[in-house]
Amino acid sequence: MRYFFRLTDGKDELNPHQGIDLLGNAAAREEAVRFARGIKAGKTPPDRNWDGWFIRIVDEHGKEIDTVPFDAVPDGPEMKVP
Protein backbone atom coordinates (compact mmCIF):
# COMPACT_ATOMS: atom_id res chain seq x y z
CA MET A 1 0.00 0.00 0.00
CA ARG A 2 1.15 3.56 -0.67
CA TYR A 3 1.48 5.96 2.28
CA PHE A 4 1.88 9.71 2.38
CA PHE A 5 3.44 11.76 5.18
CA ARG A 6 1.93 15.20 5.69
CA LEU A 7 3.70 17.71 7.92
CA THR A 8 1.12 19.79 9.77
CA ASP A 9 0.60 22.03 12.77
CA GLY A 10 -3.15 21.47 12.64
CA LYS A 11 -3.70 24.55 10.43
CA ASP A 12 -1.06 24.48 7.72
CA GLU A 13 -0.01 21.31 5.93
CA LEU A 14 3.09 20.60 3.88
CA ASN A 15 3.15 17.71 1.42
CA PRO A 16 6.85 16.87 1.10
CA HIS A 17 6.80 13.87 -1.24
CA GLN A 18 4.83 11.65 -3.58
CA GLY A 19 4.35 8.79 -1.13
CA ILE A 20 6.10 5.52 -0.45
CA ASP A 21 5.04 1.88 -0.80
CA LEU A 22 5.18 0.02 2.52
CA LEU A 23 3.96 -3.33 3.84
CA GLY A 24 1.38 -1.96 6.28
CA ASN A 25 0.37 0.56 8.90
CA ALA A 26 3.09 -0.44 11.39
CA ALA A 27 5.78 0.02 8.74
CA ALA A 28 4.26 3.41 7.86
CA ARG A 29 4.46 4.53 11.49
CA GLU A 30 8.10 3.41 11.72
CA GLU A 31 8.90 5.36 8.55
CA ALA A 32 7.13 8.45 9.95
CA VAL A 33 9.27 8.23 13.10
CA ARG A 34 12.42 8.00 10.94
CA PHE A 35 11.18 10.96 8.90
CA ALA A 36 10.61 13.03 12.07
CA ARG A 37 14.08 12.10 13.39
CA GLY A 38 15.62 13.28 10.12
CA ILE A 39 13.81 16.58 10.39
CA LYS A 40 14.86 17.01 14.03
CA ALA A 41 18.46 16.20 13.05
CA GLY A 42 18.45 19.25 10.79
CA LYS A 43 17.58 17.81 7.38
CA THR A 44 15.40 20.86 6.69
CA PRO A 45 16.17 24.58 6.64
CA PRO A 46 17.29 25.64 10.13
CA ASP A 47 15.01 28.70 10.13
CA ARG A 48 11.87 26.51 10.34
CA ASN A 49 10.37 26.13 13.82
CA TRP A 50 8.73 22.69 14.14
CA ASP A 51 7.28 23.20 17.64
CA GLY A 52 3.70 21.91 17.68
CA TRP A 53 4.02 20.15 14.32
CA PHE A 54 3.33 16.49 13.65
CA ILE A 55 3.29 14.03 10.78
CA ARG A 56 -0.07 12.78 9.50
CA ILE A 57 0.15 9.34 7.94
CA VAL A 58 -2.41 8.98 5.15
CA ASP A 59 -2.98 5.88 3.01
CA GLU A 60 -3.55 5.80 -0.75
CA HIS A 61 -7.31 6.08 -0.18
CA GLY A 62 -6.95 9.32 1.79
CA LYS A 63 -7.67 7.67 5.15
CA GLU A 64 -5.63 8.99 8.09
CA ILE A 65 -3.78 6.06 9.64
CA ASP A 66 -1.91 7.72 12.50
CA THR A 67 -0.14 10.87 13.63
CA VAL A 68 3.39 11.26 14.97
CA PRO A 69 4.02 14.46 16.99
CA PHE A 70 7.59 15.74 16.64
CA ASP A 71 7.68 16.24 20.42
CA ALA A 72 7.09 12.50 20.98
CA VAL A 73 9.94 11.35 18.73
CA PRO A 74 13.15 10.68 20.65
CA ASP A 75 16.39 12.03 19.26
CA GLY A 76 18.39 9.26 17.70
CA PRO A 77 20.88 8.46 15.01
CA GLU A 78 20.50 10.32 11.78
CA MET A 79 17.96 8.59 9.54
CA LYS A 80 17.04 8.74 5.87
CA VAL A 81 14.26 11.21 5.10
CA PRO A 82 11.74 9.94 2.53
Tab-separated table of N, CA and C in Angstrom:
chain	number	residue	atom	x	y	z
A	1	MET	N	0.852	-1.181	0.000
A	1	MET	CA	0.000	0.000	0.000
A	1	MET	C	0.891	1.235	0.000
A	2	ARG	N	0.408	2.300	-0.595
A	2	ARG	CA	1.147	3.563	-0.667
A	2	ARG	C	0.715	4.466	0.493
A	3	TYR	N	1.720	5.070	1.148
A	3	TYR	CA	1.477	5.960	2.281
A	3	TYR	C	2.092	7.324	1.993
A	4	PHE	N	1.433	8.336	2.539
A	4	PHE	CA	1.876	9.713	2.380
A	4	PHE	C	2.081	10.316	3.771
A	5	PHE	N	3.108	11.130	3.896
A	5	PHE	CA	3.437	11.759	5.176
A	5	PHE	C	3.245	13.254	5.024
A	6	ARG	N	2.293	13.787	5.762
A	6	ARG	CA	1.934	15.203	5.693
A	6	ARG	C	2.414	15.900	6.963
A	7	LEU	N	3.237	16.911	6.785
A	7	LEU	CA	3.697	17.709	7.917
A	7	LEU	C	2.647	18.764	8.195
A	8	THR	N	2.185	18.843	9.450
A	8	THR	CA	1.123	19.793	9.771
A	8	THR	C	1.245	20.289	11.208
A	9	ASP	N	0.714	21.486	11.416
A	9	ASP	CA	0.605	22.027	12.774
A	9	ASP	C	-0.868	22.094	13.178
A	10	GLY	N	-1.722	21.453	12.391
A	10	GLY	CA	-3.154	21.469	12.638
A	10	GLY	C	-3.878	22.519	11.809
A	11	LYS	N	-3.133	23.502	11.290
A	11	LYS	CA	-3.703	24.548	10.431
A	11	LYS	C	-3.095	24.454	9.037
A	12	ASP	N	-1.785	24.565	8.983
A	12	ASP	CA	-1.058	24.481	7.721
A	12	ASP	C	-0.593	23.049	7.505
A	13	GLU	N	-0.481	22.654	6.245
A	13	GLU	CA	-0.015	21.310	5.934
A	13	GLU	C	0.956	21.374	4.767
A	14	LEU	N	2.093	20.704	4.941
A	14	LEU	CA	3.086	20.600	3.881
A	14	LEU	C	3.049	19.174	3.349
A	15	ASN	N	3.170	19.026	2.061
A	15	ASN	CA	3.151	17.710	1.422
A	15	ASN	C	4.515	17.480	0.788
A	16	PRO	N	5.456	16.895	1.533
A	16	PRO	CA	6.848	16.869	1.099
A	16	PRO	C	7.222	15.852	0.026
A	17	HIS	N	6.391	14.867	-0.250
A	17	HIS	CA	6.803	13.870	-1.236
A	17	HIS	C	5.602	13.182	-1.868
A	18	GLN	N	5.873	12.320	-2.802
A	18	GLN	CA	4.828	11.651	-3.579
A	18	GLN	C	4.336	10.354	-2.959
A	19	GLY	N	4.788	10.015	-1.783
A	19	GLY	CA	4.349	8.785	-1.131
A	19	GLY	C	5.381	7.682	-1.258
A	20	ILE	N	5.165	6.642	-0.482
A	20	ILE	CA	6.099	5.524	-0.447
A	20	ILE	C	5.299	4.234	-0.262
A	21	ASP	N	5.694	3.184	-0.943
A	21	ASP	CA	5.040	1.884	-0.801
A	21	ASP	C	5.639	1.151	0.393
A	22	LEU	N	4.762	0.732	1.316
A	22	LEU	CA	5.184	0.016	2.518
A	22	LEU	C	4.268	-1.176	2.738
A	23	LEU	N	4.696	-2.085	3.627
A	23	LEU	CA	3.961	-3.328	3.843
A	23	LEU	C	2.711	-3.196	4.699
A	24	GLY	N	2.573	-2.114	5.443
A	24	GLY	CA	1.382	-1.963	6.280
A	24	GLY	C	1.473	-0.753	7.184
A	25	ASN	N	0.462	-0.612	8.030
A	25	ASN	CA	0.371	0.560	8.902
A	25	ASN	C	1.531	0.659	9.890
A	26	ALA	N	1.976	-0.476	10.438
A	26	ALA	CA	3.089	-0.445	11.392
A	26	ALA	C	4.363	0.039	10.698
A	27	ALA	N	4.602	-0.423	9.493
A	27	ALA	CA	5.779	0.021	8.737
A	27	ALA	C	5.671	1.511	8.414
A	28	ALA	N	4.470	1.992	8.143
A	28	ALA	CA	4.265	3.411	7.860
A	28	ALA	C	4.577	4.249	9.094
A	29	ARG	N	4.157	3.783	10.261
A	29	ARG	CA	4.458	4.530	11.493
A	29	ARG	C	5.962	4.568	11.742
A	30	GLU	N	6.647	3.440	11.547
A	30	GLU	CA	8.100	3.407	11.724
A	30	GLU	C	8.783	4.386	10.763
A	31	GLU	N	8.321	4.436	9.533
A	31	GLU	CA	8.896	5.361	8.546
A	31	GLU	C	8.627	6.808	8.949
A	32	ALA	N	7.452	7.094	9.493
A	32	ALA	CA	7.132	8.447	9.953
A	32	ALA	C	8.049	8.863	11.100
A	33	VAL	N	8.350	7.940	12.001
A	33	VAL	CA	9.272	8.235	13.104
A	33	VAL	C	10.663	8.531	12.541
A	34	ARG	N	11.115	7.738	11.568
A	34	ARG	CA	12.418	8.004	10.936
A	34	ARG	C	12.419	9.361	10.241
A	35	PHE	N	11.330	9.677	9.589
A	35	PHE	CA	11.180	10.961	8.904
A	35	PHE	C	11.295	12.110	9.912
A	36	ALA	N	10.571	12.000	11.029
A	36	ALA	CA	10.608	13.034	12.072
A	36	ALA	C	12.017	13.170	12.655
A	37	ARG	N	12.696	12.041	12.875
A	37	ARG	CA	14.075	12.099	13.387
A	37	ARG	C	14.987	12.841	12.413
A	38	GLY	N	14.819	12.584	11.119
A	38	GLY	CA	15.624	13.278	10.118
A	38	GLY	C	15.390	14.774	10.151
A	39	ILE	N	14.146	15.156	10.313
A	39	ILE	CA	13.814	16.576	10.390
A	39	ILE	C	14.426	17.193	11.645
A	40	LYS	N	14.291	16.495	12.783
A	40	LYS	CA	14.855	17.010	14.033
A	40	LYS	C	16.381	17.075	13.980
A	41	ALA	N	17.004	16.213	13.165
A	41	ALA	CA	18.462	16.204	13.047
A	41	ALA	C	18.964	17.292	12.100
A	42	GLY	N	18.045	18.118	11.590
A	42	GLY	CA	18.446	19.252	10.790
A	42	GLY	C	18.465	19.014	9.297
A	43	LYS	N	17.643	18.090	8.807
A	43	LYS	CA	17.578	17.810	7.375
A	43	LYS	C	16.712	18.823	6.626
A	44	THR	N	16.222	19.817	7.315
A	44	THR	CA	15.403	20.858	6.695
A	44	THR	C	16.054	22.205	6.983
A	45	PRO	N	15.590	23.259	6.358
A	45	PRO	CA	16.170	24.576	6.638
A	45	PRO	C	16.125	24.904	8.133
A	46	PRO	N	17.225	25.386	8.687
A	46	PRO	CA	17.287	25.640	10.130
A	46	PRO	C	16.382	26.760	10.611
A	47	ASP	N	15.860	27.593	9.701
A	47	ASP	CA	15.011	28.700	10.126
A	47	ASP	C	13.575	28.266	10.380
A	48	ARG	N	13.229	27.026	10.130
A	48	ARG	CA	11.871	26.509	10.339
A	48	ARG	C	11.720	26.069	11.796
A	49	ASN	N	10.674	26.540	12.446
A	49	ASN	CA	10.365	26.135	13.819
A	49	ASN	C	9.306	25.034	13.756
A	50	TRP	N	9.634	23.836	14.222
A	50	TRP	CA	8.731	22.689	14.136
A	50	TRP	C	7.946	22.449	15.434
A	51	ASP	N	8.036	23.359	16.393
A	51	ASP	CA	7.279	23.201	17.645
A	51	ASP	C	5.788	23.108	17.335
A	52	GLY	N	5.129	22.092	17.874
A	52	GLY	CA	3.701	21.913	17.683
A	52	GLY	C	3.326	21.210	16.390
A	53	TRP	N	4.301	20.842	15.573
A	53	TRP	CA	4.022	20.152	14.317
A	53	TRP	C	3.999	18.646	14.525
A	54	PHE	N	3.358	17.952	13.620
A	54	PHE	CA	3.332	16.488	13.646
A	54	PHE	C	3.213	15.963	12.226
A	55	ILE	N	3.396	14.676	12.083
A	55	ILE	CA	3.289	14.028	10.783
A	55	ILE	C	1.981	13.250	10.743
A	56	ARG	N	1.149	13.563	9.764
A	56	ARG	CA	-0.068	12.782	9.501
A	56	ARG	C	0.288	11.689	8.523
A	57	ILE	N	-0.062	10.464	8.848
A	57	ILE	CA	0.146	9.338	7.941
A	57	ILE	C	-1.189	9.069	7.267
A	58	VAL	N	-1.186	9.147	5.933
A	58	VAL	CA	-2.410	8.979	5.149
A	58	VAL	C	-2.168	7.861	4.136
A	59	ASP	N	-3.150	6.958	3.985
A	59	ASP	CA	-2.976	5.884	3.010
A	59	ASP	C	-3.403	6.330	1.617
A	60	GLU	N	-3.266	5.456	0.655
A	60	GLU	CA	-3.547	5.800	-0.748
A	60	GLU	C	-5.014	6.113	-1.011
A	61	HIS	N	-5.884	5.790	-0.049
A	61	HIS	CA	-7.309	6.080	-0.180
A	61	HIS	C	-7.700	7.379	0.522
A	62	GLY	N	-6.696	8.063	1.107
A	62	GLY	CA	-6.951	9.320	1.794
A	62	GLY	C	-7.338	9.162	3.253
A	63	LYS	N	-7.306	7.934	3.751
A	63	LYS	CA	-7.666	7.668	5.148
A	63	LYS	C	-6.459	7.947	6.049
A	64	GLU	N	-6.694	8.739	7.114
A	64	GLU	CA	-5.632	8.993	8.085
A	64	GLU	C	-5.400	7.728	8.904
A	65	ILE	N	-4.151	7.283	8.934
A	65	ILE	CA	-3.780	6.060	9.636
A	65	ILE	C	-3.313	6.357	11.056
A	66	ASP	N	-2.509	7.407	11.203
A	66	ASP	CA	-1.912	7.717	12.497
A	66	ASP	C	-1.319	9.116	12.427
A	67	THR	N	-0.895	9.627	13.572
A	67	THR	CA	-0.138	10.874	13.631
A	67	THR	C	1.082	10.651	14.513
A	68	VAL	N	2.156	11.346	14.200
A	68	VAL	CA	3.394	11.260	14.973
A	68	VAL	C	3.818	12.684	15.321
A	69	PRO	N	3.589	13.116	16.576
A	69	PRO	CA	4.024	14.456	16.989
A	69	PRO	C	5.551	14.523	17.072
A	70	PHE	N	6.125	15.602	16.573
A	70	PHE	CA	7.586	15.744	16.635
A	70	PHE	C	8.067	15.672	18.076
A	71	ASP	N	7.288	16.235	19.004
A	71	ASP	CA	7.679	16.239	20.417
A	71	ASP	C	7.830	14.831	20.982
A	72	ALA	N	7.093	13.865	20.447
A	72	ALA	CA	7.093	12.503	20.978
A	72	ALA	C	8.198	11.630	20.394
A	73	VAL	N	8.905	12.140	19.386
A	73	VAL	CA	9.943	11.347	18.728
A	73	VAL	C	11.265	11.589	19.429
A	74	PRO	N	11.862	10.512	19.975
A	74	PRO	CA	13.148	10.685	20.652
A	74	PRO	C	14.246	11.009	19.645
A	75	ASP	N	15.213	11.785	20.094
A	75	ASP	CA	16.387	12.028	19.258
A	75	ASP	C	17.098	10.699	19.089
A	76	GLY	N	17.690	10.512	17.955
A	76	GLY	CA	18.395	9.265	17.695
A	76	GLY	C	19.381	9.457	16.578
A	77	PRO	N	19.934	8.352	16.111
A	77	PRO	CA	20.881	8.457	15.014
A	77	PRO	C	20.221	9.046	13.786
A	78	GLU	N	21.011	9.706	13.000
A	78	GLU	CA	20.497	10.321	11.778
A	78	GLU	C	19.880	9.260	10.887
A	79	MET	N	18.687	9.539	10.376
A	79	MET	CA	17.961	8.588	9.544
A	79	MET	C	17.681	9.183	8.170
A	80	LYS	N	17.407	8.319	7.229
A	80	LYS	CA	17.037	8.735	5.872
A	80	LYS	C	15.668	9.402	5.908
A	81	VAL	N	15.549	10.511	5.218
A	81	VAL	CA	14.260	11.206	5.104
A	81	VAL	C	13.647	10.821	3.778
A	82	PRO	N	12.373	10.342	3.798
A	82	PRO	CA	11.743	9.936	2.534
A	82	PRO	C	11.528	11.106	1.602
